[in-house]
Tab-separated table of C-alpha atoms in Angstrom:
chain	number	residue	atom	x	y	z
R	12	MET	CA	113.260	105.631	120.976
R	13	LEU	CA	111.178	102.413	119.116
R	14	PHE	CA	108.055	104.653	118.786
R	15	ARG	CA	109.805	108.114	117.845
R	16	SER	CA	112.283	106.287	115.104
R	17	THR	CA	108.755	104.882	113.470
R	18	ALA	CA	109.733	101.342	114.083
R	19	LEU	CA	106.300	100.344	114.315
R	20	ARG	CA	106.493	96.746	115.448
R	21	GLY	CA	109.189	96.540	117.439
R	22	ALA	CA	107.082	99.513	119.379
R	23	GLN	CA	104.277	97.482	119.138
R	24	GLU	CA	105.961	94.899	120.852
R	25	THR	CA	107.116	96.566	123.308
R	26	PHE	CA	104.306	98.493	124.718
R	27	GLU	CA	102.104	95.101	124.094
R	28	ALA	CA	104.827	93.560	126.625
R	29	LEU	CA	104.374	96.588	129.189
R	30	ARG	CA	100.794	96.249	128.890
R	31	ARG	CA	100.343	92.658	129.781
R	32	THR	CA	102.440	93.286	132.918
R	33	SER	CA	100.068	96.483	133.830
R	34	PRO	CA	96.428	96.057	131.604
R	35	ASP	CA	95.605	99.451	132.357
R	36	ASP	CA	98.205	101.415	132.342
R	37	LEU	CA	97.155	104.519	130.436
R	38	HIS	CA	100.750	105.344	128.666
R	39	ALA	CA	101.273	102.051	127.192
R	40	ASN	CA	97.233	102.380	126.072
R	41	PHE	CA	98.038	105.558	124.449
R	42	ARG	CA	101.070	104.220	122.586
R	43	LEU	CA	99.507	101.385	121.544
R	44	GLY	CA	96.643	103.349	120.331
R	45	THR	CA	99.180	105.348	117.933
R	46	ILE	CA	101.138	102.820	117.086
R	47	TYR	CA	98.463	100.675	115.788
R	48	GLN	CA	96.843	104.003	113.963
R	49	LYS	CA	99.689	103.989	112.137
R	50	LEU	CA	100.043	100.687	110.939
R	51	ALA	CA	96.367	101.322	109.735
R	52	THR	CA	97.480	103.987	107.668
R	53	GLU	CA	100.943	103.264	106.756
R	54	GLY	CA	100.838	99.095	106.401
R	55	PRO	CA	98.897	97.047	103.784
R	56	VAL	CA	95.062	97.835	103.256
R	57	GLU	CA	94.027	94.508	103.735
R	58	GLN	CA	94.994	94.914	107.348
R	59	ARG	CA	93.799	98.417	107.808
R	60	ASP	CA	90.884	97.152	109.875
R	61	GLU	CA	92.405	94.692	112.198
R	62	TRP	CA	94.931	97.395	113.108
R	63	LEU	CA	92.444	100.300	113.260
R	64	THR	CA	89.846	97.880	115.828
R	65	ARG	CA	93.104	97.063	117.832
R	66	SER	CA	93.673	100.838	118.138
R	67	ASP	CA	90.308	101.723	119.233
R	68	GLN	CA	90.718	98.909	121.831
R	69	ALA	CA	93.465	100.527	123.187
R	70	ILE	CA	92.446	104.114	122.981
R	71	ARG	CA	88.982	103.085	125.434
R	72	ARG	CA	91.685	101.376	128.012
R	73	ALA	CA	93.506	104.460	128.261
R	74	LEU	CA	90.105	106.811	128.274
R	75	ASP	CA	88.728	104.146	130.832
R	76	ALA	CA	92.394	105.193	132.840
R	77	ALA	CA	92.008	108.558	131.697
R	78	SER	CA	91.744	111.039	135.102
R	79	THR	CA	92.293	114.973	133.722
R	80	PRO	CA	90.060	116.371	130.590
R	81	GLN	CA	93.486	116.432	128.969
R	82	GLN	CA	93.884	112.448	129.057
R	83	ARG	CA	90.677	112.310	127.927
R	84	ALA	CA	90.042	114.902	125.461
R	85	GLU	CA	93.380	113.535	123.717
R	86	ALA	CA	91.539	109.659	123.928
R	87	TYR	CA	88.485	110.906	122.584
R	88	SER	CA	90.809	112.644	119.626
R	89	LEU	CA	92.111	109.306	118.645
R	90	LEU	CA	89.180	107.697	118.681
R	91	GLY	CA	88.226	110.721	116.192
R	92	SER	CA	91.138	110.164	114.018
R	93	ASN	CA	90.414	106.142	113.423
R	94	ALA	CA	86.480	107.239	112.430
R	95	LYS	CA	87.995	109.904	110.223
R	96	THR	CA	90.216	107.210	108.566
R	97	ARG	CA	87.288	105.015	107.968
R	98	TRP	CA	85.718	107.870	106.768
R	99	ILE	CA	88.026	108.536	104.266
R	100	ALA	CA	88.269	104.731	102.844
R	101	ASP	CA	84.440	104.753	102.553
R	102	TRP	CA	83.988	107.651	100.231
R	103	ARG	CA	87.493	106.875	98.555
R	104	GLU	CA	86.556	103.804	97.625
R	105	ALA	CA	83.094	104.580	96.098
R	106	PRO	CA	82.725	104.954	92.393
R	107	ALA	CA	83.253	108.487	91.325
R	108	ALA	CA	79.371	109.181	90.533
R	109	THR	CA	78.327	108.086	94.132
R	110	ARG	CA	81.447	109.692	96.114
R	111	LEU	CA	79.240	112.448	97.586
R	112	GLU	CA	76.339	110.299	98.533
R	113	ALA	CA	78.997	107.745	100.044
R	114	ALA	CA	80.842	110.346	102.142
R	115	LEU	CA	77.591	111.814	103.413
R	116	GLY	CA	75.726	108.304	104.136
R	117	SER	CA	78.623	106.655	106.081
R	118	ALA	CA	78.189	106.416	109.532
R	119	HIS	CA	81.659	106.663	110.274
R	120	LEU	CA	81.415	110.566	109.453
R	121	ALA	CA	78.795	111.048	112.299
R	122	ASP	CA	81.207	108.603	114.946
R	123	ALA	CA	84.266	110.974	113.784
R	124	THR	CA	82.197	114.179	114.474
R	125	GLN	CA	81.060	113.237	117.765
R	126	ALA	CA	84.399	111.853	118.849
R	127	TYR	CA	86.143	115.293	117.677
R	128	LEU	CA	83.339	117.204	119.441
R	129	ALA	CA	83.723	115.072	122.659
R	130	ALA	CA	87.604	115.515	122.939
R	131	TYR	CA	86.884	119.706	122.275
R	132	ALA	CA	84.026	119.794	124.894
R	133	GLU	CA	86.672	118.155	127.745
R	134	ASP	CA	89.652	120.492	126.951
R	135	LEU	CA	88.366	124.026	125.416
R	136	GLY	CA	91.974	125.030	125.289
R	137	SER	CA	92.752	122.110	122.707
R	138	PHE	CA	92.791	123.059	118.963
R	139	TYR	CA	93.111	120.312	117.288
R	140	PRO	CA	89.535	118.576	117.979
R	141	GLY	CA	88.073	122.197	117.878
R	142	VAL	CA	89.327	122.257	114.002
R	143	ASN	CA	88.621	118.660	113.195
R	144	ALA	CA	85.219	119.368	114.766
R	145	LEU	CA	84.976	122.084	112.979
R	146	SER	CA	85.979	120.768	110.064
R	147	LEU	CA	83.770	117.941	109.706
R	148	LEU	CA	80.750	119.726	110.340
R	149	THR	CA	81.759	122.038	107.664
R	150	MET	CA	81.734	119.234	105.081
R	151	GLN	CA	78.886	117.546	106.362
R	152	ARG	CA	76.610	120.754	105.857
R	153	LEU	CA	77.884	121.139	102.569
R	154	LEU	CA	77.281	117.509	101.467
R	155	ALA	CA	73.721	117.586	102.622
R	156	GLU	CA	73.355	121.029	100.482
R	157	ARG	CA	74.866	119.279	97.302
R	158	CYS	CA	72.979	115.753	97.974
R	159	PRO	CA	69.518	116.769	100.046
R	160	ASP	CA	67.746	113.824	99.533
R	161	ALA	CA	70.883	111.553	100.635
R	162	TRP	CA	70.315	113.801	104.164
R	163	GLU	CA	66.918	113.617	104.317
R	164	ALA	CA	67.154	109.750	104.052
R	165	ASN	CA	68.428	109.322	107.290
R	166	PHE	CA	65.575	110.783	109.452
R	167	ASP	CA	61.923	110.100	109.242
R	168	ASP	CA	60.817	113.424	107.885
R	169	PRO	CA	62.303	116.521	106.120
R	170	GLU	CA	61.362	118.982	108.637
R	171	ARG	CA	63.779	116.812	111.162
R	172	ALA	CA	66.394	116.661	108.428
R	173	ARG	CA	66.010	120.686	108.112
R	174	ALA	CA	66.214	120.803	111.833
R	175	VAL	CA	69.483	118.811	113.005
R	176	LEU	CA	71.164	120.301	109.886
R	177	ALA	CA	70.180	123.897	111.152
R	178	ASP	CA	71.499	122.828	115.263
R	179	GLN	CA	74.680	121.568	113.243
R	180	ALA	CA	75.147	124.561	111.474
R	181	ALA	CA	74.790	126.807	114.731
R	182	CYS	CA	77.215	124.683	116.318
R	183	GLU	CA	79.704	125.095	113.203
R	184	LYS	CA	79.536	129.086	113.826
R	185	ARG	CA	80.020	128.796	117.588
R	186	ILE	CA	82.806	126.570	117.381
R	187	GLY	CA	84.414	128.466	114.434
R	188	ALA	CA	83.939	131.675	116.863
R	189	ALA	CA	85.783	129.653	119.850
R	190	LEU	CA	88.911	128.980	117.493
R	191	GLN	CA	88.928	132.101	116.148
R	192	LEU	CA	89.220	133.863	119.710
R	193	ALA	CA	91.489	131.403	121.189
R	194	LEU	CA	93.898	131.784	118.111
R	195	GLY	CA	93.870	135.718	117.869
R	196	LEU	CA	91.576	135.871	115.138
R	197	ASP	CA	88.845	137.884	115.985
R	198	PRO	CA	89.371	141.702	114.922
R	199	VAL	CA	88.142	142.507	118.098
R	200	VAL	CA	89.875	140.500	120.662
R	201	PRO	CA	93.529	139.741	119.226
R	202	VAL	CA	94.321	137.337	121.749
R	203	PRO	CA	98.420	136.951	121.914
R	204	HIS	CA	99.622	133.640	120.481
R	205	ASP	CA	102.676	131.826	120.470
R	206	GLU	CA	104.412	132.706	117.325
R	207	GLU	CA	106.567	129.889	117.810
R	208	ASP	CA	103.590	127.007	118.356
R	209	HIS	CA	103.811	125.377	115.091
R	210	TRP	CA	100.225	123.534	115.781
R	211	ALA	CA	98.446	126.664	116.381
R	212	ALA	CA	99.975	128.006	113.126
R	213	LEU	CA	98.695	125.458	111.210
R	214	THR	CA	95.265	125.464	113.443
R	215	ARG	CA	95.358	129.158	112.089
R	216	ALA	CA	95.404	128.569	108.665
R	217	ASP	CA	92.864	125.851	108.920
R	218	VAL	CA	90.535	127.827	110.635
R	219	VAL	CA	90.593	131.067	107.857
R	220	LEU	CA	90.047	128.135	105.715
R	221	LEU	CA	86.982	126.985	107.051
R	222	THR	CA	85.400	130.354	108.338
R	223	THR	CA	86.012	132.482	105.252
R	224	ASP	CA	85.337	132.800	101.318
R	225	ARG	CA	88.534	134.854	100.967
R	226	PRO	CA	91.241	132.658	98.732
R	227	ARG	CA	94.006	135.479	98.976
R	228	ARG	CA	93.533	135.837	102.657
R	229	VAL	CA	93.473	131.814	103.199
R	230	GLU	CA	96.347	131.520	100.725
R	231	ALA	CA	98.099	133.973	103.337
R	232	GLU	CA	97.389	132.669	106.278
R	233	TYR	CA	98.778	129.163	104.987
R	234	ARG	CA	101.797	130.939	103.189
R	235	LYS	CA	103.141	132.031	106.588
R	236	ALA	CA	101.922	128.714	108.964
R	237	ALA	CA	104.057	127.442	105.756
R	238	ALA	CA	107.213	129.283	106.521
R	239	ARG	CA	107.080	128.214	110.342
R	240	VAL	CA	106.861	124.861	110.394
R	241	ALA	CA	109.695	124.056	107.468
R	242	ASP	CA	111.746	122.675	109.206
R	243	ASP	CA	109.287	120.576	110.962
R	244	ALA	CA	108.324	117.579	109.000
R	245	PHE	CA	106.088	115.623	111.450
R	246	ALA	CA	103.472	119.056	111.496
R	247	LEU	CA	104.075	119.267	107.925
R	248	SER	CA	102.442	115.252	107.424
R	249	ALA	CA	100.187	115.784	110.242
R	250	VAL	CA	98.496	119.213	108.575
R	251	ARG	CA	98.566	117.688	104.795
R	252	ARG	CA	97.016	114.051	105.900
R	253	GLY	CA	94.277	115.858	107.055
């Protein structure tokens, strides 16, 4: 109840007490990972790194205790979310003139991408890590195209830089195609989907955004998704955070 009511400090104390009793408790560590994650994004900026570190520690304990692909996918997704928070901070705090290079050069971009890819590989039916992996691969490709010198600086030679980017672009297409199929967006195989699934509706819109260059099509899908989740404040806030 404390966790759901967003009384984060009280929830932190409760689940830390539970963890002291049972250090490897999967549920307690998952909850602590999320609580510290929320404290990092909602609390004072100067405490962000501390909360994210505590979140990572709790999530890794949960990952060690996980026994199913779904549990491992959840843990990797949470690690990806923490890395993405650090990545966003890196480029948001950079001067405007160097923001693109800061976004491309941040080690946290690769950390977030790999964590979401690991989560999606564990559970291909999980839309959340799939669309996050897709979005980060897409952003990295676009940044590399805008800042080729900054991209090539990460490699011993330009050929290797181009080869890695090509491999990631191919992975991006595979994930996009898999999500389109799973979400009923494929024109040849229109898989039925649950109209009441808010997360699927939002993910459909995100996938359309990432896989098409038709703005009106993207707008239409987001309008449909927004209408379905109008009464779900949590879903709306999560998708706005991105």
